[in-house]
Amino acid sequence: MRQANLLVGKTLAEIARVIKPGVTTNEIDKLADTFIRDNGAIPTFKGVPSPYGDSFPASVCCSVNEQVVHGIPSDVPLKDGDIVSVDCGTLLNGFNGDSCYTFCVGEVSDDVKTLLKTTKESLYLGIESALPGRRIGDIGYAIQKHCEGNGYGVVRELVGHGIGREMHEDPMVPNYGKRGNGILIQNGLCIAIEPMITMGKRDVYLDEDGWSVVTRDSLPAAHFEHTIAIHNGGPDILSSFEEIECVEGSLY
Ligand code: MG
Ligand code: MG
């Protein structure tokens, strides 16, 4: 699982290298698809069936600004000041990787940078709460407390998940919750924690494209995701932002 997840991190780092105003999300998708396949893996998002009809047409989800998740890559060039959340999944040697990072395009406003920083912080607070003997609700509680405490919205309609041989397994891992609620966290559990946090209200709707989840107030949203394994008494982050952050430098 670590191999599949490190490949996701490397794919996102490749994307970090090319993101700038003028680049299209279709170009990002093509780069990701080629990189994943060249490394002997399969991009798992491609062809995922939708309950509403078409299967997902691309290898990564690219959600721009008010799109929260599941944005379909397009030929629309990214603009200076945009943010884009690139969610990537790979299947390598029978195991799944899943991680997402929200990138800045050119110069982004301080308000939006703070949203990204807070969302990323909440991801790590969630991870720190994923200790054996605690419960799934403890993870959501930590994320919710940090994000709502900073005035942001926590999307309820989409949640993190178990992961392993399948991309989505039990249990669900909400980004909100009560301490001490939900299933027991134990050694051996592998989960993807993925706060989806809005600058304004937390209400979202499904776009008519059948995939993109968009904020109702059209304010931007951020999405950071790691896959972790609970073992040896604590959380082990299997995916990695290290290379992405090297490329980005000290943005914040
Ligand atoms: Mg994901
Ligand atoms: Mg996920």
PDB file of C-alpha atoms and ligand atoms in Angstrom:
ATOM      1  CA  MET A   1       0.000   0.000   0.000  1.00  0.00           C
ATOM      2  CA  ARG A   2       2.880   2.317   0.656  1.00  0.00           C
ATOM      3  CA  GLN A   3       4.165   1.793  -2.888  1.00  0.00           C
ATOM      4  CA  ALA A   4       0.801   2.667  -4.427  1.00  0.00           C
ATOM      5  CA  ASN A   5       0.498   5.725  -2.203  1.00  0.00           C
ATOM      6  CA  LEU A   6       4.033   6.970  -2.795  1.00  0.00           C
ATOM      7  CA  LEU A   7       3.306   6.762  -6.514  1.00  0.00           C
ATOM      8  CA  VAL A   8       0.275   9.006  -5.953  1.00  0.00           C
ATOM      9  CA  GLY A   9       2.541  11.475  -4.117  1.00  0.00           C
ATOM     10  CA  LYS A  10       5.043  11.398  -6.986  1.00  0.00           C
ATOM     11  CA  THR A  11       2.260  11.912  -9.521  1.00  0.00           C
ATOM     12  CA  LEU A  12       0.985  14.949  -7.613  1.00  0.00           C
ATOM     13  CA  ALA A  13       4.564  16.281  -7.445  1.00  0.00           C
ATOM     14  CA  GLU A  14       4.821  15.967 -11.239  1.00  0.00           C
ATOM     15  CA  ILE A  15       1.645  18.024 -11.431  1.00  0.00           C
ATOM     16  CA  ALA A  16       3.037  20.595  -8.983  1.00  0.00           C
ATOM     17  CA  ARG A  17       5.925  21.131 -11.419  1.00  0.00           C
ATOM     18  CA  VAL A  18       3.663  22.174 -14.296  1.00  0.00           C
ATOM     19  CA  ILE A  19       0.824  24.042 -12.589  1.00  0.00           C
ATOM     20  CA  LYS A  20       0.720  27.680 -13.668  1.00  0.00           C
ATOM     21  CA  PRO A  21      -1.715  30.062 -15.329  1.00  0.00           C
ATOM     22  CA  GLY A  22      -2.590  28.874 -18.839  1.00  0.00           C
ATOM     23  CA  VAL A  23      -2.271  25.149 -18.141  1.00  0.00           C
ATOM     24  CA  THR A  24      -5.494  23.179 -18.634  1.00  0.00           C
ATOM     25  CA  THR A  25      -6.775  20.460 -16.342  1.00  0.00           C
ATOM     26  CA  ASN A  26      -6.876  18.128 -19.371  1.00  0.00           C
ATOM     27  CA  GLU A  27      -3.109  18.609 -19.662  1.00  0.00           C
ATOM     28  CA  ILE A  28      -2.766  17.761 -15.953  1.00  0.00           C
ATOM     29  CA  ASP A  29      -4.885  14.665 -16.465  1.00  0.00           C
ATOM     30  CA  LYS A  30      -2.826  13.485 -19.424  1.00  0.00           C
ATOM     31  CA  LEU A  31       0.423  13.985 -17.501  1.00  0.00           C
ATOM     32  CA  ALA A  32      -0.960  12.006 -14.540  1.00  0.00           C
ATOM     33  CA  ASP A  33      -2.301   9.187 -16.704  1.00  0.00           C
ATOM     34  CA  THR A  34       1.039   8.764 -18.515  1.00  0.00           C
ATOM     35  CA  PHE A  35       3.112   8.980 -15.311  1.00  0.00           C
ATOM     36  CA  ILE A  36       0.971   6.430 -13.451  1.00  0.00           C
ATOM     37  CA  ARG A  37       1.011   3.922 -16.334  1.00  0.00           C
ATOM     38  CA  ASP A  38       4.753   4.416 -16.944  1.00  0.00           C
ATOM     39  CA  ASN A  39       5.237   3.396 -13.318  1.00  0.00           C
ATOM     40  CA  GLY A  40       3.337   0.148 -13.803  1.00  0.00           C
ATOM     41  CA  ALA A  41       0.115   1.186 -12.084  1.00  0.00           C
ATOM     42  CA  ILE A  42      -3.468   1.825 -13.116  1.00  0.00           C
ATOM     43  CA  PRO A  43      -5.223   5.171 -12.529  1.00  0.00           C
ATOM     44  CA  THR A  44      -8.215   3.933 -10.574  1.00  0.00           C
ATOM     45  CA  PHE A  45     -10.555   6.886 -11.076  1.00  0.00           C
ATOM     46  CA  LYS A  46     -10.859   6.327 -14.830  1.00  0.00           C
ATOM     47  CA  GLY A  47     -14.103   4.525 -15.606  1.00  0.00           C
ATOM     48  CA  VAL A  48     -15.579   4.644 -12.103  1.00  0.00           C
ATOM     49  CA  PRO A  49     -19.324   4.308 -12.719  1.00  0.00           C
ATOM     50  CA  SER A  50     -21.628   7.135 -11.688  1.00  0.00           C
ATOM     51  CA  PRO A  51     -25.053   6.445 -10.203  1.00  0.00           C
ATOM     52  CA  TYR A  52     -26.272   9.093 -12.653  1.00  0.00           C
ATOM     53  CA  GLY A  53     -25.013   7.526 -15.886  1.00  0.00           C
ATOM     54  CA  ASP A  54     -21.576   8.058 -17.400  1.00  0.00           C
ATOM     55  CA  SER A  55     -18.418   6.656 -15.907  1.00  0.00           C
ATOM     56  CA  PHE A  56     -15.670   9.067 -14.829  1.00  0.00           C
ATOM     57  CA  PRO A  57     -13.786  10.034 -18.019  1.00  0.00           C
ATOM     58  CA  ALA A  58     -10.388  11.005 -16.575  1.00  0.00           C
ATOM     59  CA  SER A  59      -7.499   9.652 -14.494  1.00  0.00           C
ATOM     60  CA  VAL A  60      -7.533  12.427 -11.883  1.00  0.00           C
ATOM     61  CA  CYS A  61     -10.235  14.707 -10.514  1.00  0.00           C
ATOM     62  CA  CYS A  62      -9.432  18.400 -10.970  1.00  0.00           C
ATOM     63  CA  SER A  63     -11.715  20.614  -8.882  1.00  0.00           C
ATOM     64  CA  VAL A  64     -11.221  24.326  -9.504  1.00  0.00           C
ATOM     65  CA  ASN A  65     -12.191  27.077  -7.006  1.00  0.00           C
ATOM     66  CA  GLU A  66     -15.846  26.485  -5.998  1.00  0.00           C
ATOM     67  CA  GLN A  67     -15.685  22.876  -7.157  1.00  0.00           C
ATOM     68  CA  VAL A  68     -15.152  20.792  -4.013  1.00  0.00           C
ATOM     69  CA  VAL A  69     -14.458  17.343  -5.458  1.00  0.00           C
ATOM     70  CA  HIS A  70     -14.911  15.160  -8.563  1.00  0.00           C
ATOM     71  CA  GLY A  71     -14.244  17.953 -11.058  1.00  0.00           C
ATOM     72  CA  ILE A  72     -13.872  16.647 -14.609  1.00  0.00           C
ATOM     73  CA  PRO A  73     -10.693  17.856 -16.349  1.00  0.00           C
ATOM     74  CA  SER A  74     -11.365  20.263 -19.223  1.00  0.00           C
ATOM     75  CA  ASP A  75      -9.715  22.449 -21.838  1.00  0.00           C
ATOM     76  CA  VAL A  76     -10.350  25.621 -19.821  1.00  0.00           C
ATOM     77  CA  PRO A  77      -6.963  27.161 -18.915  1.00  0.00           C
ATOM     78  CA  LEU A  78      -6.252  27.759 -15.222  1.00  0.00           C
ATOM     79  CA  LYS A  79      -6.051  31.453 -14.312  1.00  0.00           C
ATOM     80  CA  ASP A  80      -3.792  33.388 -11.977  1.00  0.00           C
ATOM     81  CA  GLY A  81      -5.393  33.252  -8.510  1.00  0.00           C
ATOM     82  CA  ASP A  82      -7.240  29.950  -9.048  1.00  0.00           C
ATOM     83  CA  ILE A  83      -6.888  26.949  -6.795  1.00  0.00           C
ATOM     84  CA  VAL A  84      -7.197  23.406  -8.082  1.00  0.00           C
ATOM     85  CA  SER A  85      -7.634  20.264  -6.001  1.00  0.00           C
ATOM     86  CA  VAL A  86      -6.110  17.300  -7.778  1.00  0.00           C
ATOM     87  CA  ASP A  87      -7.327  13.977  -6.403  1.00  0.00           C
ATOM     88  CA  CYS A  88      -5.396  10.936  -7.591  1.00  0.00           C
ATOM     89  CA  GLY A  89      -5.820   7.191  -7.126  1.00  0.00           C
ATOM     90  CA  THR A  90      -3.584   4.344  -8.252  1.00  0.00           C
ATOM     91  CA  LEU A  91      -3.760   0.566  -8.185  1.00  0.00           C
ATOM     92  CA  LEU A  92      -0.286  -0.972  -7.904  1.00  0.00           C
ATOM     93  CA  ASN A  93       0.433  -4.645  -7.242  1.00  0.00           C
ATOM     94  CA  GLY A  94      -3.158  -5.179  -6.132  1.00  0.00           C
ATOM     95  CA  PHE A  95      -3.280  -2.333  -3.613  1.00  0.00           C
ATOM     96  CA  ASN A  96      -4.762   1.149  -3.743  1.00  0.00           C
ATOM     97  CA  GLY A  97      -3.315   4.595  -3.198  1.00  0.00           C
ATOM     98  CA  ASP A  98      -5.469   7.705  -2.762  1.00  0.00           C
ATOM     99  CA  SER A  99      -4.357  11.248  -2.010  1.00  0.00           C
ATOM    100  CA  CYS A 100      -5.376  14.789  -2.880  1.00  0.00           C
ATOM    101  CA  TYR A 101      -3.653  18.168  -2.779  1.00  0.00           C
ATOM    102  CA  THR A 102      -5.014  21.649  -3.441  1.00  0.00           C
ATOM    103  CA  PHE A 103      -2.598  23.682  -5.543  1.00  0.00           C
ATOM    104  CA  CYS A 104      -2.329  27.435  -5.985  1.00  0.00           C
ATOM    105  CA  VAL A 105      -2.207  28.748  -9.552  1.00  0.00           C
ATOM    106  CA  GLY A 106       0.075  31.764  -9.758  1.00  0.00           C
ATOM    107  CA  GLU A 107      -0.564  34.345  -7.053  1.00  0.00           C
ATOM    108  CA  VAL A 108      -3.493  33.424  -4.798  1.00  0.00           C
ATOM    109  CA  SER A 109      -5.180  35.764  -2.289  1.00  0.00           C
ATOM    110  CA  ASP A 110      -4.151  35.567   1.367  1.00  0.00           C
ATOM    111  CA  ASP A 111      -7.706  34.553   2.328  1.00  0.00           C
ATOM    112  CA  VAL A 112      -7.543  31.531   0.076  1.00  0.00           C
ATOM    113  CA  LYS A 113      -4.034  30.639   1.230  1.00  0.00           C
ATOM    114  CA  THR A 114      -5.333  30.622   4.814  1.00  0.00           C
ATOM    115  CA  LEU A 115      -8.151  28.271   3.776  1.00  0.00           C
ATOM    116  CA  LEU A 116      -5.601  25.875   2.269  1.00  0.00           C
ATOM    117  CA  LYS A 117      -3.311  26.087   5.282  1.00  0.00           C
ATOM    118  CA  THR A 118      -6.162  25.448   7.719  1.00  0.00           C
ATOM    119  CA  THR A 119      -7.501  22.519   5.700  1.00  0.00           C
ATOM    120  CA  LYS A 120      -4.069  20.905   5.542  1.00  0.00           C
ATOM    121  CA  GLU A 121      -3.582  21.451   9.281  1.00  0.00           C
ATOM    122  CA  SER A 122      -6.931  19.785   9.939  1.00  0.00           C
ATOM    123  CA  LEU A 123      -5.851  16.746   7.928  1.00  0.00           C
ATOM    124  CA  TYR A 124      -2.829  16.287  10.194  1.00  0.00           C
ATOM    125  CA  LEU A 125      -4.929  16.869  13.321  1.00  0.00           C
ATOM    126  CA  GLY A 126      -7.263  14.132  12.074  1.00  0.00           C
ATOM    127  CA  ILE A 127      -4.317  11.817  11.469  1.00  0.00           C
ATOM    128  CA  GLU A 128      -2.921  12.479  14.967  1.00  0.00           C
ATOM    129  CA  SER A 129      -6.293  11.421  16.366  1.00  0.00           C
ATOM    130  CA  ALA A 130      -6.224   8.077  14.550  1.00  0.00           C
ATOM    131  CA  LEU A 131      -4.813   6.121  17.466  1.00  0.00           C
ATOM    132  CA  PRO A 132      -5.584   2.522  18.425  1.00  0.00           C
ATOM    133  CA  GLY A 133      -8.247   2.485  21.116  1.00  0.00           C
ATOM    134  CA  ARG A 134      -9.860   5.696  19.950  1.00  0.00           C
ATOM    135  CA  ARG A 135     -12.852   5.918  17.625  1.00  0.00           C
ATOM    136  CA  ILE A 136     -13.552   7.123  14.087  1.00  0.00           C
ATOM    137  CA  GLY A 137     -15.562  10.052  15.487  1.00  0.00           C
ATOM    138  CA  ASP A 138     -12.389  11.358  17.160  1.00  0.00           C
ATOM    139  CA  ILE A 139     -10.873  11.969  13.723  1.00  0.00           C
ATOM    140  CA  GLY A 140     -13.866  13.938  12.474  1.00  0.00           C
ATOM    141  CA  TYR A 141     -14.092  15.841  15.724  1.00  0.00           C
ATOM    142  CA  ALA A 142     -10.499  17.071  15.405  1.00  0.00           C
ATOM    143  CA  ILE A 143     -11.010  18.161  11.784  1.00  0.00           C
ATOM    144  CA  GLN A 144     -14.354  19.839  12.432  1.00  0.00           C
ATOM    145  CA  LYS A 145     -13.164  21.672  15.532  1.00  0.00           C
ATOM    146  CA  HIS A 146     -10.164  23.164  13.741  1.00  0.00           C
ATOM    147  CA  CYS A 147     -12.002  24.169  10.546  1.00  0.00           C
ATOM    148  CA  GLU A 148     -15.244  25.434  12.049  1.00  0.00           C
ATOM    149  CA  GLY A 149     -13.196  27.148  14.746  1.00  0.00           C
ATOM    150  CA  ASN A 150     -11.568  29.144  11.967  1.00  0.00           C
ATOM    151  CA  GLY A 151     -14.921  30.036  10.422  1.00  0.00           C
ATOM    152  CA  TYR A 152     -14.951  27.504   7.595  1.00  0.00           C
ATOM    153  CA  GLY A 153     -17.557  24.973   6.500  1.00  0.00           C
ATOM    154  CA  VAL A 154     -17.122  21.204   6.721  1.00  0.00           C
ATOM    155  CA  VAL A 155     -18.803  19.365   3.844  1.00  0.00           C
ATOM    156  CA  ARG A 156     -21.035  16.593   5.156  1.00  0.00           C
ATOM    157  CA  GLU A 157     -22.110  14.878   1.947  1.00  0.00           C
ATOM    158  CA  LEU A 158     -18.716  13.326   1.217  1.00  0.00           C
ATOM    159  CA  VAL A 159     -16.415  11.519   3.620  1.00  0.00           C
ATOM    160  CA  GLY A 160     -13.141   9.638   3.888  1.00  0.00           C
ATOM    161  CA  HIS A 161     -13.091   5.856   3.723  1.00  0.00           C
ATOM    162  CA  GLY A 162     -11.357   2.582   4.353  1.00  0.00           C
ATOM    163  CA  ILE A 163      -8.924   1.572   1.608  1.00  0.00           C
ATOM    164  CA  GLY A 164      -6.916  -1.502   0.675  1.00  0.00           C
ATOM    165  CA  ARG A 165      -7.580  -4.034  -2.065  1.00  0.00           C
ATOM    166  CA  GLU A 166     -10.513  -1.794  -2.997  1.00  0.00           C
ATOM    167  CA  MET A 167     -10.318   1.981  -3.350  1.00  0.00           C
ATOM    168  CA  HIS A 168     -13.376   2.480  -1.158  1.00  0.00           C
ATOM    169  CA  GLU A 169     -13.898   0.146   1.776  1.00  0.00           C
ATOM    170  CA  ASP A 170     -15.579   0.382   5.160  1.00  0.00           C
ATOM    171  CA  PRO A 171     -15.551   2.298   7.403  1.00  0.00           C
ATOM    172  CA  MET A 172     -16.727   5.733   6.362  1.00  0.00           C
ATOM    173  CA  VAL A 173     -14.502   8.446   7.876  1.00  0.00           C
ATOM    174  CA  PRO A 174     -16.516  11.673   8.225  1.00  0.00           C
ATOM    175  CA  ASN A 175     -14.792  15.038   8.621  1.00  0.00           C
ATOM    176  CA  TYR A 176     -17.169  15.863  11.460  1.00  0.00           C
ATOM    177  CA  GLY A 177     -18.144  13.910  14.531  1.00  0.00           C
ATOM    178  CA  LYS A 178     -18.264  13.419  18.240  1.00  0.00           C
ATOM    179  CA  ARG A 179     -15.440  12.214  20.392  1.00  0.00           C
ATOM    180  CA  GLY A 180     -15.816   8.566  21.409  1.00  0.00           C
ATOM    181  CA  ASN A 181     -18.346   7.809  18.651  1.00  0.00           C
ATOM    182  CA  GLY A 182     -18.078   5.357  15.785  1.00  0.00           C
ATOM    183  CA  ILE A 183     -16.081   2.195  15.274  1.00  0.00           C
ATOM    184  CA  LEU A 184     -12.981   1.422  17.267  1.00  0.00           C
ATOM    185  CA  ILE A 185      -9.646   2.293  15.652  1.00  0.00           C
ATOM    186  CA  GLN A 186      -7.315  -0.699  15.783  1.00  0.00           C
ATOM    187  CA  ASN A 187      -3.944  -1.764  14.449  1.00  0.00           C
ATOM    188  CA  GLY A 188      -4.299  -2.928  10.842  1.00  0.00           C
ATOM    189  CA  LEU A 189      -6.918  -0.372   9.837  1.00  0.00           C
ATOM    190  CA  CYS A 190      -6.128   1.519   6.623  1.00  0.00           C
ATOM    191  CA  ILE A 191      -8.132   4.659   5.894  1.00  0.00           C
ATOM    192  CA  ALA A 192      -8.103   7.718   3.671  1.00  0.00           C
ATOM    193  CA  ILE A 193      -8.702  10.913   5.647  1.00  0.00           C
ATOM    194  CA  GLU A 194      -9.819  13.764   3.397  1.00  0.00           C
ATOM    195  CA  PRO A 195     -11.207  17.019   4.785  1.00  0.00           C
ATOM    196  CA  MET A 196     -13.268  18.944   2.215  1.00  0.00           C
ATOM    197  CA  ILE A 197     -13.491  22.457   3.621  1.00  0.00           C
ATOM    198  CA  THR A 198     -15.353  25.497   2.307  1.00  0.00           C
ATOM    199  CA  MET A 199     -14.479  29.161   2.630  1.00  0.00           C
ATOM    200  CA  GLY A 200     -18.141  30.033   3.186  1.00  0.00           C
ATOM    201  CA  LYS A 201     -21.167  27.890   3.947  1.00  0.00           C
ATOM    202  CA  ARG A 202     -20.823  24.130   3.808  1.00  0.00           C
ATOM    203  CA  ASP A 203     -23.757  23.556   1.436  1.00  0.00           C
ATOM    204  CA  VAL A 204     -22.967  21.885  -1.865  1.00  0.00           C
ATOM    205  CA  TYR A 205     -24.821  20.656  -4.941  1.00  0.00           C
ATOM    206  CA  LEU A 206     -24.138  18.206  -7.752  1.00  0.00           C
ATOM    207  CA  ASP A 207     -23.388  19.945 -11.039  1.00  0.00           C
ATOM    208  CA  GLU A 208     -25.387  18.986 -14.116  1.00  0.00           C
ATOM    209  CA  ASP A 209     -22.270  17.206 -15.434  1.00  0.00           C
ATOM    210  CA  GLY A 210     -23.240  14.485 -12.935  1.00  0.00           C
ATOM    211  CA  TRP A 211     -19.856  14.549 -11.156  1.00  0.00           C
ATOM    212  CA  SER A 212     -18.625  17.924  -9.901  1.00  0.00           C
ATOM    213  CA  VAL A 213     -19.668  18.797  -6.363  1.00  0.00           C
ATOM    214  CA  VAL A 214     -19.847  22.595  -6.086  1.00  0.00           C
ATOM    215  CA  THR A 215     -20.364  25.057  -3.221  1.00  0.00           C
ATOM    216  CA  ARG A 216     -23.812  26.681  -3.270  1.00  0.00           C
ATOM    217  CA  ASP A 217     -22.386  30.103  -2.421  1.00  0.00           C
ATOM    218  CA  SER A 218     -19.706  29.772  -5.155  1.00  0.00           C
ATOM    219  CA  LEU A 219     -16.935  30.398  -2.628  1.00  0.00           C
ATOM    220  CA  PRO A 220     -13.782  28.278  -2.937  1.00  0.00           C
ATOM    221  CA  ALA A 221     -13.193  24.932  -1.262  1.00  0.00           C
ATOM    222  CA  ALA A 222     -10.036  23.033  -0.350  1.00  0.00           C
ATOM    223  CA  HIS A 223      -9.376  19.278  -0.227  1.00  0.00           C
ATOM    224  CA  PHE A 224      -6.331  17.534   1.210  1.00  0.00           C
ATOM    225  CA  GLU A 225      -6.144  13.753   1.580  1.00  0.00           C
ATOM    226  CA  HIS A 226      -3.707  11.189   2.936  1.00  0.00           C
ATOM    227  CA  THR A 227      -3.992   7.425   3.093  1.00  0.00           C
ATOM    228  CA  ILE A 228      -2.789   6.108   6.443  1.00  0.00           C
ATOM    229  CA  ALA A 229      -2.280   2.753   8.132  1.00  0.00           C
ATOM    230  CA  ILE A 230      -2.708   2.299  11.861  1.00  0.00           C
ATOM    231  CA  HIS A 231       0.050  -0.020  13.012  1.00  0.00           C
ATOM    232  CA  ASN A 232       2.743  -0.235  15.654  1.00  0.00           C
ATOM    233  CA  GLY A 233       0.480   1.779  17.921  1.00  0.00           C
ATOM    234  CA  GLY A 234      -0.069   4.825  15.763  1.00  0.00           C
ATOM    235  CA  PRO A 235      -0.870   6.345  12.393  1.00  0.00           C
ATOM    236  CA  ASP A 236       1.621   5.829   9.572  1.00  0.00           C
ATOM    237  CA  ILE A 237       1.091   8.153   6.607  1.00  0.00           C
ATOM    238  CA  LEU A 238       1.458   6.043   3.460  1.00  0.00           C
ATOM    239  CA  SER A 239       1.004   8.822   0.916  1.00  0.00           C
ATOM    240  CA  SER A 240       3.316  11.827   0.915  1.00  0.00           C
ATOM    241  CA  PHE A 241       3.246  15.574   0.278  1.00  0.00           C
ATOM    242  CA  GLU A 242       7.010  15.855   0.786  1.00  0.00           C
ATOM    243  CA  GLU A 243       7.940  16.106  -2.874  1.00  0.00           C
ATOM    244  CA  ILE A 244       5.015  18.411  -3.676  1.00  0.00           C
ATOM    245  CA  GLU A 245       6.042  20.766  -0.890  1.00  0.00           C
ATOM    246  CA  CYS A 246       9.644  20.761  -2.146  1.00  0.00           C
ATOM    247  CA  VAL A 247       8.366  21.856  -5.557  1.00  0.00           C
ATOM    248  CA  GLU A 248       6.039  24.457  -4.085  1.00  0.00           C
ATOM    249  CA  GLY A 249       8.642  25.928  -1.772  1.00  0.00           C
ATOM    250  CA  SER A 250       7.359  27.913   1.170  1.00  0.00           C
ATOM    251  CA  LEU A 251       4.074  29.120  -0.281  1.00  0.00           C
ATOM    252  CA  TYR A 252       2.550  29.885   3.041  1.00  0.00           C
TER     253      TYR A 252
HETATM  254 MG    MG B   1      -8.961  10.823  -3.227  1.00  0.00          MG
HETATM  255 MG    MG B   2     -10.438   9.154  -1.023  1.00  0.00          MG
END
